[in-house]
PDB file of N, CA, C and O in Angstrom:
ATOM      1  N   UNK A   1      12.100  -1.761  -2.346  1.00 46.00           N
ATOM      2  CA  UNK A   1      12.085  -2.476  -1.085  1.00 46.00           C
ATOM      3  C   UNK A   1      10.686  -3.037  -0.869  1.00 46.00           C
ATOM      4  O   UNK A   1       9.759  -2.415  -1.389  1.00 46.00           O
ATOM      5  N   UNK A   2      10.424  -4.104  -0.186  1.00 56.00           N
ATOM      6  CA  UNK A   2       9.298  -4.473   0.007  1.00 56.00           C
ATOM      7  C   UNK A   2       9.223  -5.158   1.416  1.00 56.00           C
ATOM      8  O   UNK A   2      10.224  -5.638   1.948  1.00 56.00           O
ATOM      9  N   UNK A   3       8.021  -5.173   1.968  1.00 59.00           N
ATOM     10  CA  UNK A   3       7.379  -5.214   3.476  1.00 59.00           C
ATOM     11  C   UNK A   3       8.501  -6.387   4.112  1.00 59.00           C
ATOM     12  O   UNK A   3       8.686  -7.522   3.672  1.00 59.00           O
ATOM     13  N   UNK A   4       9.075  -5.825   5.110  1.00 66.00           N
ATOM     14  CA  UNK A   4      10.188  -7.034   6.026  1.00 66.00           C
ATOM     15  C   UNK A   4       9.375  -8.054   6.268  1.00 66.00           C
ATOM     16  O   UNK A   4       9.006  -8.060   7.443  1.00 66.00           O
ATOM     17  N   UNK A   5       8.925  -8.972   5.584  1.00 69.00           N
ATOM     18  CA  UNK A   5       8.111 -10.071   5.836  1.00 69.00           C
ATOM     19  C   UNK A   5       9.285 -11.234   7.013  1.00 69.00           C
ATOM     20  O   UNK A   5       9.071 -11.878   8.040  1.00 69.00           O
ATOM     21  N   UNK A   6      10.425 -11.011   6.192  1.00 74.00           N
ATOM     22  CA  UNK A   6      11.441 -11.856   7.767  1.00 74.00           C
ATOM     23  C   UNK A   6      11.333 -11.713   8.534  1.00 74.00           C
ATOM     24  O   UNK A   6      11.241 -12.685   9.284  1.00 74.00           O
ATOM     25  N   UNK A   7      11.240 -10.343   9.083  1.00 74.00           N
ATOM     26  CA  UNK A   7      11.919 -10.217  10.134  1.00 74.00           C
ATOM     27  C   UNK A   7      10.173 -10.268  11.092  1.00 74.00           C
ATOM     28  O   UNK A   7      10.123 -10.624  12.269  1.00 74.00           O
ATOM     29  N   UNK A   8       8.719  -9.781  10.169  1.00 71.00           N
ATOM     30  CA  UNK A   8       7.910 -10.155  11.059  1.00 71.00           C
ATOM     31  C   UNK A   8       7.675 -11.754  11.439  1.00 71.00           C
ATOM     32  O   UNK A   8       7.165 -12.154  12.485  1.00 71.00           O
ATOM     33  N   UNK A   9       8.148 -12.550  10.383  1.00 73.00           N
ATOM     34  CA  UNK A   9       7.922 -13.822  10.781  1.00 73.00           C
ATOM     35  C   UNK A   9       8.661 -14.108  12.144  1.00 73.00           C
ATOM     36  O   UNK A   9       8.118 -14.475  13.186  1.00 73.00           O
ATOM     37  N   UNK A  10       9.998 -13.873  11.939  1.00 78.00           N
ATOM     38  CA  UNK A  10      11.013 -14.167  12.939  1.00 78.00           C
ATOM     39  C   UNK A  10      10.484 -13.463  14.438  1.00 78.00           C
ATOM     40  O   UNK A  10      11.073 -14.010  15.370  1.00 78.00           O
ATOM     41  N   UNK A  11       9.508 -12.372  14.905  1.00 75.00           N
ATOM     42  CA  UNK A  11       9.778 -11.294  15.666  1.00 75.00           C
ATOM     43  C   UNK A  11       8.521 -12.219  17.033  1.00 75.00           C
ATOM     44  O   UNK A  11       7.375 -12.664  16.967  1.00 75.00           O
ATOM     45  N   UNK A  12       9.778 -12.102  18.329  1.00 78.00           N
ATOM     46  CA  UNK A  12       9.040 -12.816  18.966  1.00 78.00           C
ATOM     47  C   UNK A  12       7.507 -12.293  19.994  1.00 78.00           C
ATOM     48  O   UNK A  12       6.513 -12.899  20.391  1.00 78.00           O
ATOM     49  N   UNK A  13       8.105 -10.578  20.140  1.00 77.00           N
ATOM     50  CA  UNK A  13       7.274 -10.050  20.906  1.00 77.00           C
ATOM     51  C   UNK A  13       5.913  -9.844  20.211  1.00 77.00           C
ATOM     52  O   UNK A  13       5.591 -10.622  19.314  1.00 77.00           O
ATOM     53  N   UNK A  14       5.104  -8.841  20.579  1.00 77.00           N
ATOM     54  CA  UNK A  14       3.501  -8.208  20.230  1.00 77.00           C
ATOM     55  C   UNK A  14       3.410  -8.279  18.763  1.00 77.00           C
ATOM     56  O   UNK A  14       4.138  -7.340  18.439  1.00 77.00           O
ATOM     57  N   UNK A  15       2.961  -8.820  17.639  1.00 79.00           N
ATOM     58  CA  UNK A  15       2.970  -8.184  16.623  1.00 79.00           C
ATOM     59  C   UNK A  15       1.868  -7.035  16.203  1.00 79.00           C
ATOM     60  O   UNK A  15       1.977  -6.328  15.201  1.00 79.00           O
ATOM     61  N   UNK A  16       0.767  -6.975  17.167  1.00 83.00           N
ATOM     62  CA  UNK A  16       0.196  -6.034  17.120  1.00 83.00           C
ATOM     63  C   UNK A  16       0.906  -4.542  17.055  1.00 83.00           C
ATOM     64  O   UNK A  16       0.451  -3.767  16.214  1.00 83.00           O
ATOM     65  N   UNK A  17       1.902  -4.131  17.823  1.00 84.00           N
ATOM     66  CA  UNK A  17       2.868  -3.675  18.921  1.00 84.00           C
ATOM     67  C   UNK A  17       3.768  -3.028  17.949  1.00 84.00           C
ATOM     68  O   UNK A  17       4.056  -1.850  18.161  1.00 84.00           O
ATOM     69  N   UNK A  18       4.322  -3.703  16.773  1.00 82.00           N
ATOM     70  CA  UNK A  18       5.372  -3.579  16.332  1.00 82.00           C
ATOM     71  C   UNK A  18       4.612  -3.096  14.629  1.00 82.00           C
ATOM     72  O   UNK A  18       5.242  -2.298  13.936  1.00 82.00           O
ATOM     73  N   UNK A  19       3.378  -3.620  14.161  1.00 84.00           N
ATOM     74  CA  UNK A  19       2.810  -2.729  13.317  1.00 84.00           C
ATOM     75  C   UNK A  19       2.132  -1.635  13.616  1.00 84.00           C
ATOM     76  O   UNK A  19       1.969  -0.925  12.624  1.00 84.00           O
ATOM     77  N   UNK A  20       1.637  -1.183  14.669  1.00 87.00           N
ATOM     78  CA  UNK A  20       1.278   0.152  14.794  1.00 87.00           C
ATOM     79  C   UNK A  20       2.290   1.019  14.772  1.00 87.00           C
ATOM     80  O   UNK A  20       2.302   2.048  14.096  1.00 87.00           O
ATOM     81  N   UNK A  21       3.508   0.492  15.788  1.00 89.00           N
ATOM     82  CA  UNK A  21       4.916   1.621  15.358  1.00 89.00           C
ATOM     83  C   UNK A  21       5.003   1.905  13.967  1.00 89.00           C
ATOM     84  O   UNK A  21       5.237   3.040  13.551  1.00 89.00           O
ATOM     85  N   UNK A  22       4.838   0.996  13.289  1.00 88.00           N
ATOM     86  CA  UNK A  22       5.295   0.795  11.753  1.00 88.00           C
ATOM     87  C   UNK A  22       4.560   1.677  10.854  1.00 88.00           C
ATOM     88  O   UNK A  22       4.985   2.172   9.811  1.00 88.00           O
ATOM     89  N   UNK A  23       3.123   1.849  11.512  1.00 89.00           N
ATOM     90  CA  UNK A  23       1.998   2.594  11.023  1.00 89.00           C
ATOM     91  C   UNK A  23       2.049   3.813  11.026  1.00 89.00           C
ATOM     92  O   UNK A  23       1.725   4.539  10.086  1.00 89.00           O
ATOM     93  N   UNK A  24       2.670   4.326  12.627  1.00 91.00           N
ATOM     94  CA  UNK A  24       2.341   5.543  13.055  1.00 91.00           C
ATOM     95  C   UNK A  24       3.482   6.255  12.275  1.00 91.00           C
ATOM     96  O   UNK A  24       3.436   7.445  11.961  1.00 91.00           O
ATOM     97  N   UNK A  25       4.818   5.163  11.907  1.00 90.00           N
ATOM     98  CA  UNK A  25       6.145   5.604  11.237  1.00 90.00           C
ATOM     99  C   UNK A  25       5.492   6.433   9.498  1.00 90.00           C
ATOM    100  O   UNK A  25       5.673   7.561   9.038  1.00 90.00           O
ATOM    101  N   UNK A  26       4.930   5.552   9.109  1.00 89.00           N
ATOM    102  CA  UNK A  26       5.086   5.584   7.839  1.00 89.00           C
ATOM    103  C   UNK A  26       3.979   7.191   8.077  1.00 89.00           C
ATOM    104  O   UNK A  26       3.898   7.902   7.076  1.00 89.00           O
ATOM    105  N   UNK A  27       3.438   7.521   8.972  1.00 90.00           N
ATOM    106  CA  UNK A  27       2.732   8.555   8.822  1.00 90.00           C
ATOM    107  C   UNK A  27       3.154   9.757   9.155  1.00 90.00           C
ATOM    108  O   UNK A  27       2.705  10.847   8.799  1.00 90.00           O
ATOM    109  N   UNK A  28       4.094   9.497   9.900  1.00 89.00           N
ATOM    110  CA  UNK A  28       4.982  10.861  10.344  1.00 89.00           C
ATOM    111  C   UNK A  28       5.856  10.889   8.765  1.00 89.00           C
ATOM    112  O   UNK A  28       5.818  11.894   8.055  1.00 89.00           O
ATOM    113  N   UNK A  29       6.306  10.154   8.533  1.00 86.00           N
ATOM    114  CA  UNK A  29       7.506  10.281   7.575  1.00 86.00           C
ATOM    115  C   UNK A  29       6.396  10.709   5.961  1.00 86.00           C
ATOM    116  O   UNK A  29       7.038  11.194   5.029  1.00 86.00           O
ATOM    117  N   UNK A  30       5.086  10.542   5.771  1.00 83.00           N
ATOM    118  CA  UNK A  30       4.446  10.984   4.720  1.00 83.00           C
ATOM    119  C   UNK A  30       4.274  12.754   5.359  1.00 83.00           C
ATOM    120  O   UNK A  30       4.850  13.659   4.756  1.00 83.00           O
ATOM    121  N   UNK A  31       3.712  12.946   6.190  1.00 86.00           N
ATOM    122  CA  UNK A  31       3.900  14.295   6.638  1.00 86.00           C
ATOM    123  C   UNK A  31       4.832  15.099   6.703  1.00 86.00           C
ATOM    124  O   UNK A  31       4.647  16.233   7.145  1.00 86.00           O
ATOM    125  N   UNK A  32       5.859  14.733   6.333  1.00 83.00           N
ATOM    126  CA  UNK A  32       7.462  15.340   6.617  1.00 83.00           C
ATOM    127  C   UNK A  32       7.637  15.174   5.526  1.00 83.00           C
ATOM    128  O   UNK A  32       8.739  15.722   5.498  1.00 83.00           O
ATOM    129  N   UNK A  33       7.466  14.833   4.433  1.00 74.00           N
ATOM    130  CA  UNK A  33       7.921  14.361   3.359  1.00 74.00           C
ATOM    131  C   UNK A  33      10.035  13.987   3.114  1.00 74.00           C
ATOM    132  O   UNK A  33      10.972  14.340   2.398  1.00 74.00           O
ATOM    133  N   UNK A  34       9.810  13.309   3.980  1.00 73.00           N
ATOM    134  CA  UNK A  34      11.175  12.372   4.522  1.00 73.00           C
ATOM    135  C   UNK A  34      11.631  12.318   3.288  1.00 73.00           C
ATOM    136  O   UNK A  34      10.851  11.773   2.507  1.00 73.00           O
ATOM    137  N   UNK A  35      13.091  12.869   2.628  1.00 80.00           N
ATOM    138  CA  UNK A  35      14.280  12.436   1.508  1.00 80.00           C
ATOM    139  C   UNK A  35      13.847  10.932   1.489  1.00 80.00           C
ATOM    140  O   UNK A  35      13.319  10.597   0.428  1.00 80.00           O
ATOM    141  N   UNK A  36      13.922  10.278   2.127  1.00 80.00           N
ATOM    142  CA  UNK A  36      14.449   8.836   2.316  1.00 80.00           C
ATOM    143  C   UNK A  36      13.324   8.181   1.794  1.00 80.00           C
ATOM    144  O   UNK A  36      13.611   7.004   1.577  1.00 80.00           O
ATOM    145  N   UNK A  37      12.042   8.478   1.470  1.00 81.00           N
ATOM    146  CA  UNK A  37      10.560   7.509   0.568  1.00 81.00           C
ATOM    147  C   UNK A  37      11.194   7.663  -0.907  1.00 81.00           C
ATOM    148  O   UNK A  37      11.147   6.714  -1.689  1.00 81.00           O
ATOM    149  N   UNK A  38      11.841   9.001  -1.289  1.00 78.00           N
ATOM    150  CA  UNK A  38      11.879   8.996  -2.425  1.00 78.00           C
ATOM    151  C   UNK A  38      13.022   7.690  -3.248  1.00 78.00           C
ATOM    152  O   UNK A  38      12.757   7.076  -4.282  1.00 78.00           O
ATOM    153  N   UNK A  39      14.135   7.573  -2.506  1.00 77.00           N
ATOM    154  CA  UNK A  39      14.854   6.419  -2.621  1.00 77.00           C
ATOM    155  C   UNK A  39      14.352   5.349  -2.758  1.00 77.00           C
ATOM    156  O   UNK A  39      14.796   4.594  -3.623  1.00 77.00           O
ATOM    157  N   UNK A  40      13.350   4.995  -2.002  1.00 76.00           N
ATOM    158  CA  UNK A  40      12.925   3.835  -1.799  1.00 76.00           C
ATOM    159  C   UNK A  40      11.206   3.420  -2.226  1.00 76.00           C
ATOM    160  O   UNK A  40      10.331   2.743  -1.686  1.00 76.00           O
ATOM    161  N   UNK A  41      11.320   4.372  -3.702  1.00 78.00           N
ATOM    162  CA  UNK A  41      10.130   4.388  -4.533  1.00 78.00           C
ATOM    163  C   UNK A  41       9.088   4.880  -4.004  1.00 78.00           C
ATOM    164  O   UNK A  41       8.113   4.635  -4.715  1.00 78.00           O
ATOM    165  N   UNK A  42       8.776   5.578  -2.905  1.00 77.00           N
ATOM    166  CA  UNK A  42       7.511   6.036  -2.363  1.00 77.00           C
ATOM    167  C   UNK A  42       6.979   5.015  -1.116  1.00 77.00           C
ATOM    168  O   UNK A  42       6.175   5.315  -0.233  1.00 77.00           O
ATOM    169  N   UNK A  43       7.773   3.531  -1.340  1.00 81.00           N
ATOM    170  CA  UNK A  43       6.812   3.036  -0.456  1.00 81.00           C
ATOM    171  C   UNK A  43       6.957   3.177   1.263  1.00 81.00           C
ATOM    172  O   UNK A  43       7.583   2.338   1.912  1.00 81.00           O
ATOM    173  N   UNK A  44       6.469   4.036   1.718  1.00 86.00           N
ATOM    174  CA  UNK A  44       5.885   4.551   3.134  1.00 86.00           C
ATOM    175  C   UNK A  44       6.332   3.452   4.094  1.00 86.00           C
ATOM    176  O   UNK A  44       7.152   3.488   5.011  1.00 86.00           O
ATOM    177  N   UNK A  45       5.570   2.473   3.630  1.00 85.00           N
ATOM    178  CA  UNK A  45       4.636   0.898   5.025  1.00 85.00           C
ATOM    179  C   UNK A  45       6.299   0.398   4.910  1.00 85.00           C
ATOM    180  O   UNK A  45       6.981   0.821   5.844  1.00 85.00           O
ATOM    181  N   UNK A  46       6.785  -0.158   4.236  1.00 84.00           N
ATOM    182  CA  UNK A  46       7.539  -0.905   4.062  1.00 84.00           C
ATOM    183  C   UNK A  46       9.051  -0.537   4.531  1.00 84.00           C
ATOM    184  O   UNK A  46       9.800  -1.268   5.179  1.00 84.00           O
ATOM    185  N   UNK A  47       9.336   0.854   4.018  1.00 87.00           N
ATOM    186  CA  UNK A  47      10.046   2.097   4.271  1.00 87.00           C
ATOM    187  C   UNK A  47      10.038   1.934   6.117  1.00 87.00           C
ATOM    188  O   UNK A  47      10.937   1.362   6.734  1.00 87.00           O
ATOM    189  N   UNK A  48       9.205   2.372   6.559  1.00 88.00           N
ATOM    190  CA  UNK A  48       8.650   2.620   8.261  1.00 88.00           C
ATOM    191  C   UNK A  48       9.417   1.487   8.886  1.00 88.00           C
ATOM    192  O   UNK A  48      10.310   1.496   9.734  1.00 88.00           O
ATOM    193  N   UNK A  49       8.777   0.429   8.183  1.00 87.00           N
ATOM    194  CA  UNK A  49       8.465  -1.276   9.091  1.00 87.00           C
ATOM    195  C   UNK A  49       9.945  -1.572   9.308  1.00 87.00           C
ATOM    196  O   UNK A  49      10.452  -1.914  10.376  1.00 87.00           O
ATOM    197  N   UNK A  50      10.716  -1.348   7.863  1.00 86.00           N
ATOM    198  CA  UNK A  50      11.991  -1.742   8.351  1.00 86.00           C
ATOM    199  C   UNK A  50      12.677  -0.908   8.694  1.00 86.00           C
ATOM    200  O   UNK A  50      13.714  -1.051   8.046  1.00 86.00           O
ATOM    201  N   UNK A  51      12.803   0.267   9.603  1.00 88.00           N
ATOM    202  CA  UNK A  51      13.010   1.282  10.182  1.00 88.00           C
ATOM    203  C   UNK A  51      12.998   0.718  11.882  1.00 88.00           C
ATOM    204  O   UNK A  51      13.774   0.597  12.830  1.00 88.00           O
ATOM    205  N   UNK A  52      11.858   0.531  11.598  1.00 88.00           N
ATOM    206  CA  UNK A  52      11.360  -0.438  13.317  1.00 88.00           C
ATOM    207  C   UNK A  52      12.040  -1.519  13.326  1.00 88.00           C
ATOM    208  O   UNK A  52      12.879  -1.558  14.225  1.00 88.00           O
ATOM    209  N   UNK A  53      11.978  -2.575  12.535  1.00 85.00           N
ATOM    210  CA  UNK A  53      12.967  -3.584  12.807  1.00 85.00           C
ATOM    211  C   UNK A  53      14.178  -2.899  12.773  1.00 85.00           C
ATOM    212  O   UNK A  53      14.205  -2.477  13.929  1.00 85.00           O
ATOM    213  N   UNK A  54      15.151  -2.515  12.271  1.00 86.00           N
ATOM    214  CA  UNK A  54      16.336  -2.197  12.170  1.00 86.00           C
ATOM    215  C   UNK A  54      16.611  -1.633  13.358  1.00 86.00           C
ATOM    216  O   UNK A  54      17.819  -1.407  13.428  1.00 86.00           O
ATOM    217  N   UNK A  55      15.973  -1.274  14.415  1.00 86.00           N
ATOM    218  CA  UNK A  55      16.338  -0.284  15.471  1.00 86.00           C
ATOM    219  C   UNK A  55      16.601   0.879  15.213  1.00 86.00           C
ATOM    220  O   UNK A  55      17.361   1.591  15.870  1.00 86.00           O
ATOM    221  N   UNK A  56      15.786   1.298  13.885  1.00 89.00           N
ATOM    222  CA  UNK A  56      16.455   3.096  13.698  1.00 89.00           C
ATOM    223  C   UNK A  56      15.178   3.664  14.274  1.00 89.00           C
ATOM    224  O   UNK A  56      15.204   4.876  14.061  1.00 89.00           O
ATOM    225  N   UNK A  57      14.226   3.370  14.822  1.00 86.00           N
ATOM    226  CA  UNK A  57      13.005   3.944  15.597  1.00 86.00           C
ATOM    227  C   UNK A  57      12.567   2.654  16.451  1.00 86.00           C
ATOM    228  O   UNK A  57      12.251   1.479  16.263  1.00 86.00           O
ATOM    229  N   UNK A  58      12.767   3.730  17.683  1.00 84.00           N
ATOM    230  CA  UNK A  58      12.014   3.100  18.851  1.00 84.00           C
ATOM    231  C   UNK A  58      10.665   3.599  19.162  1.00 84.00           C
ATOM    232  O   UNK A  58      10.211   4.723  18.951  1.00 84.00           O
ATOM    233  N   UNK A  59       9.844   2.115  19.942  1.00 82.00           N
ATOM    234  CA  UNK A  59       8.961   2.844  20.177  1.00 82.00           C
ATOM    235  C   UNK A  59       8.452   2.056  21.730  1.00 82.00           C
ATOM    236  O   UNK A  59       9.172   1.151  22.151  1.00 82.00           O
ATOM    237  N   UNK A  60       7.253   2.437  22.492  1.00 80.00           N
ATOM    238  CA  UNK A  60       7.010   2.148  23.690  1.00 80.00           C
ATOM    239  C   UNK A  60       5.911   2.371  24.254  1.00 80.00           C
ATOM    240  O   UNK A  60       5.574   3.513  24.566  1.00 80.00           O
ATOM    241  N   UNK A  61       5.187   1.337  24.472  1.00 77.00           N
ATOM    242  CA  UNK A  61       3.479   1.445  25.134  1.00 77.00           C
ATOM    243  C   UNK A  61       3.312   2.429  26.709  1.00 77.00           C
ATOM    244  O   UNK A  61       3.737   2.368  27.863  1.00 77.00           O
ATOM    245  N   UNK A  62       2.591   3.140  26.041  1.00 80.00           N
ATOM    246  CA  UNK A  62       2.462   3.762  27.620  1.00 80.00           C
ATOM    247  C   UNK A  62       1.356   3.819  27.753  1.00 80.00           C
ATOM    248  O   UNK A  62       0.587   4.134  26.845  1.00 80.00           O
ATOM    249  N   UNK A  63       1.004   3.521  28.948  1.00 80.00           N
ATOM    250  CA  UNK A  63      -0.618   2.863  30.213  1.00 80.00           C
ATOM    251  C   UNK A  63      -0.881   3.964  30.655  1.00 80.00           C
ATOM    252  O   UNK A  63      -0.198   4.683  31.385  1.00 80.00           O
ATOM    253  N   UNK A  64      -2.484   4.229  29.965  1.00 76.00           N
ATOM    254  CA  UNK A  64      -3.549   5.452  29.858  1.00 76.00           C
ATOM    255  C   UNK A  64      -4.123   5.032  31.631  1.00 76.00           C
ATOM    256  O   UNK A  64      -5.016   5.692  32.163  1.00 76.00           O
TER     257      UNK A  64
END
C-alpha cells in the first residue's frame, strides 16, 4: 500500500489536521504492534493515513 495521495489531494478541510491524526495513528499502532502493519508490509504512515481517510479512526481538535 502506499501513502493515500487521492484522497489528500481531494480532502477539503485542515490538511495540517488530518496528518497529525495520521501521525499520532501510525504511532499508536507501532506501539501495539497492530496484526494489520504486518499485512500491509510494515508500512505504519500509509497504513494510519488511510485509516483516517476511510473513517476507521476519528479524530478531533480540542481547545487548550
Amino acid at each position: 500500500m502506499v501513502f493515500p495521495l487521492e484522497e489528500l489531494v481531494k480532502y477539503q478541510d485542515n490538511i495540517y489536521e488530518v496528518t497529525v491524526a495520521a501521525s499520532r495513528r501510525a504511532f499508536q499502532m507501532a506501539r501495539i504492534e497492530d496484526p494489520e502493519i504486518e499485512a500491509h508490509e510494515g508500512k505504519v504512515v500509509s497504513l494510519a493515513a488511510q485509516q483516517v481517510f476511510d473513517d476507521r479512526v476519528t479524530f478531533k481538535i480540542e481547545e487548550q
